[in-house]
């Protein structure tokens, strides 16, 4: 089914956000069109984001190109 | 090379060497001394109300990110990546929790901390080669604010902003403190003019004399009646601390009647009554003056006029902030904001914004009148003949430096005030300017300004 895509952007990044209906439920898709990577987050995962502070994302951004093989 | 001793003497005598409005050596001195030591306006807090909001602004050649970090703290960060010097934020404004350099990807939290770089382990051996924790974007050497106006200075030893502005804050509050929540800004509109930056700054700090001539058509088309020659000269010119400005004389009446005449609705007048000090209220109610144009040294100006905005004769006042951002000795970037009391009713904000657009901003009638003159002065000041000419800026002084200008019958504000036409303010501004060019010659050559021009801080 057609998704309503919400585009969020600033000068550093652009992401496409949409609601994805699964067979039995719903997820939020966050997609980076440049790298074609995406993540599908369930309501429980999204709830857990509400108790994070900005430092979580600071630690995620420590590798600016995404995960690095070590 | 500039002869600073001679220049200082000429400026103090009110005879202004014409070349100062287009000279590359002087521009270098202004950049390296004046703009390196003064407080320079960057942004208003209402331009970055939420965490992550940022604007990019300059002090001459230095670009700064003015950002509200995730904790709500306003920070002023030099806009240059610590790695290879890339300009980090290239958009003029935006919202982001982190800044990622477009060149190699070094990433910073919006409080300035370096928080990530690609292949830290592979490329640097992790913290063995580069300790991320110790790295942050270079902060501006000094940051301070007054009623939401955020200033920075390149001089870490600069005096506190309040002390720098001095008694000029008394007059700033007519623009910035009409209600407890202060002002909010829209804009800026930004454009470049082939004019030296000093001309606008001087004009706004005291040139009521140009209004009836330059802005004749503003009166003729019925946009703003006040600049008529006979009326304009009834206004007072004041200078206090590091700023000065012009006023208009108001018709007789109470505080409320005078502010209604200017076009303020009663609910805003009530808040001004509660918010302004008794002395500030007396300037309006008893002395009968209303602030118009003003300049805070060096390059931030204000204007408050009350044009007629429709065919039915509706009068609405507006406030504009403008910055004369130097680009070179012959070019200026103008930033023009609309400002309004944050608590003003919506209909007022809409009508006042229209008043602003009709008068100032790139479409404004006053703006276009002014710039034509300033561009012409700048181009005429470039040649060899301008080096032989001292411009007569002695209005208000007799041949023996005696004061010809009259003091107002009563004046409740601090500093120095005269009624009628005079160039005391421009001379005060230029004296400040010349003091900031790094001249360190014989102190005897630092002759005081003529007594009539002394700002007399705190002297009422």
Coordinates of N, CA and C in Angstrom, one line a residue, chain A residues 33-56:
Chain A
X33 N 17.8 7.9 2.3 CA 17.8 7.6 0.9 C 19.2 7.6 0.3
X34 N 20.2 8.3 0.9 CA 21.5 8.3 0.3 C 22.2 7.0 0.5
X35 N 22.1 6.4 1.6 CA 22.8 5.1 1.8 C 21.9 3.9 1.6
X36 N 20.6 4.2 1.5 CA 19.6 3.2 1.4 C 19.5 2.3 2.6
X37 N 20.0 2.8 3.7 CA 19.8 2.0 5.0 C 18.5 2.4 5.6
X38 N 17.9 1.5 6.3 CA 16.7 1.8 7.0 C 16.6 1.0 8.3
X39 N 15.7 1.5 9.2 CA 15.4 0.8 10.4 C 13.9 0.8 10.6
X40 N 13.4 -0.3 11.1 CA 11.9 -0.4 11.4 C 11.7 -0.5 12.9
X41 N 11.1 0.4 13.5 CA 11.0 0.5 14.9 C 9.6 0.2 15.4
X42 N 9.4 -0.7 16.3 CA 8.1 -1.1 16.9 C 7.8 -0.1 18.0
X43 N 6.5 0.0 18.4 CA 6.1 1.0 19.4 C 6.9 0.8 20.7
X44 N 7.2 -0.4 21.1 CA 8.0 -0.6 22.3 C 9.4 0.1 22.2
X45 N 10.0 -0.2 21.0 CA 11.3 0.5 20.8 C 11.2 2.0 20.8
X46 N 10.1 2.5 20.2 CA 9.9 3.9 20.1 C 9.7 4.5 21.5
X47 N 8.9 3.7 22.3 CA 8.7 4.2 23.7 C 10.0 4.3 24.4
X48 N 10.9 3.3 24.2 CA 12.2 3.3 24.9 C 13.0 4.6 24.5
X49 N 12.8 5.1 23.3 CA 13.5 6.3 22.9 C 13.1 7.5 23.8
X50 N 11.9 7.5 24.3 CA 11.4 8.6 25.0 C 12.1 8.8 26.4
X51 N 12.7 7.7 26.8 CA 13.5 7.8 28.1 C 15.0 7.9 27.8
X52 N 15.4 8.2 26.6 CA 16.8 8.4 26.3 C 17.0 9.9 26.4
X53 N 18.2 10.3 26.6 CA 18.5 11.7 26.4 C 19.4 11.9 25.2
X54 N 19.8 13.1 24.9 CA 20.5 13.4 23.7 C 21.9 12.6 23.6
X55 N 22.4 12.2 24.8 CA 23.7 11.6 24.8 C 23.7 10.2 24.1
X56 N 22.6 9.5 24.1 CA 22.5 8.3 23.4 C 22.9 8.5 21.9

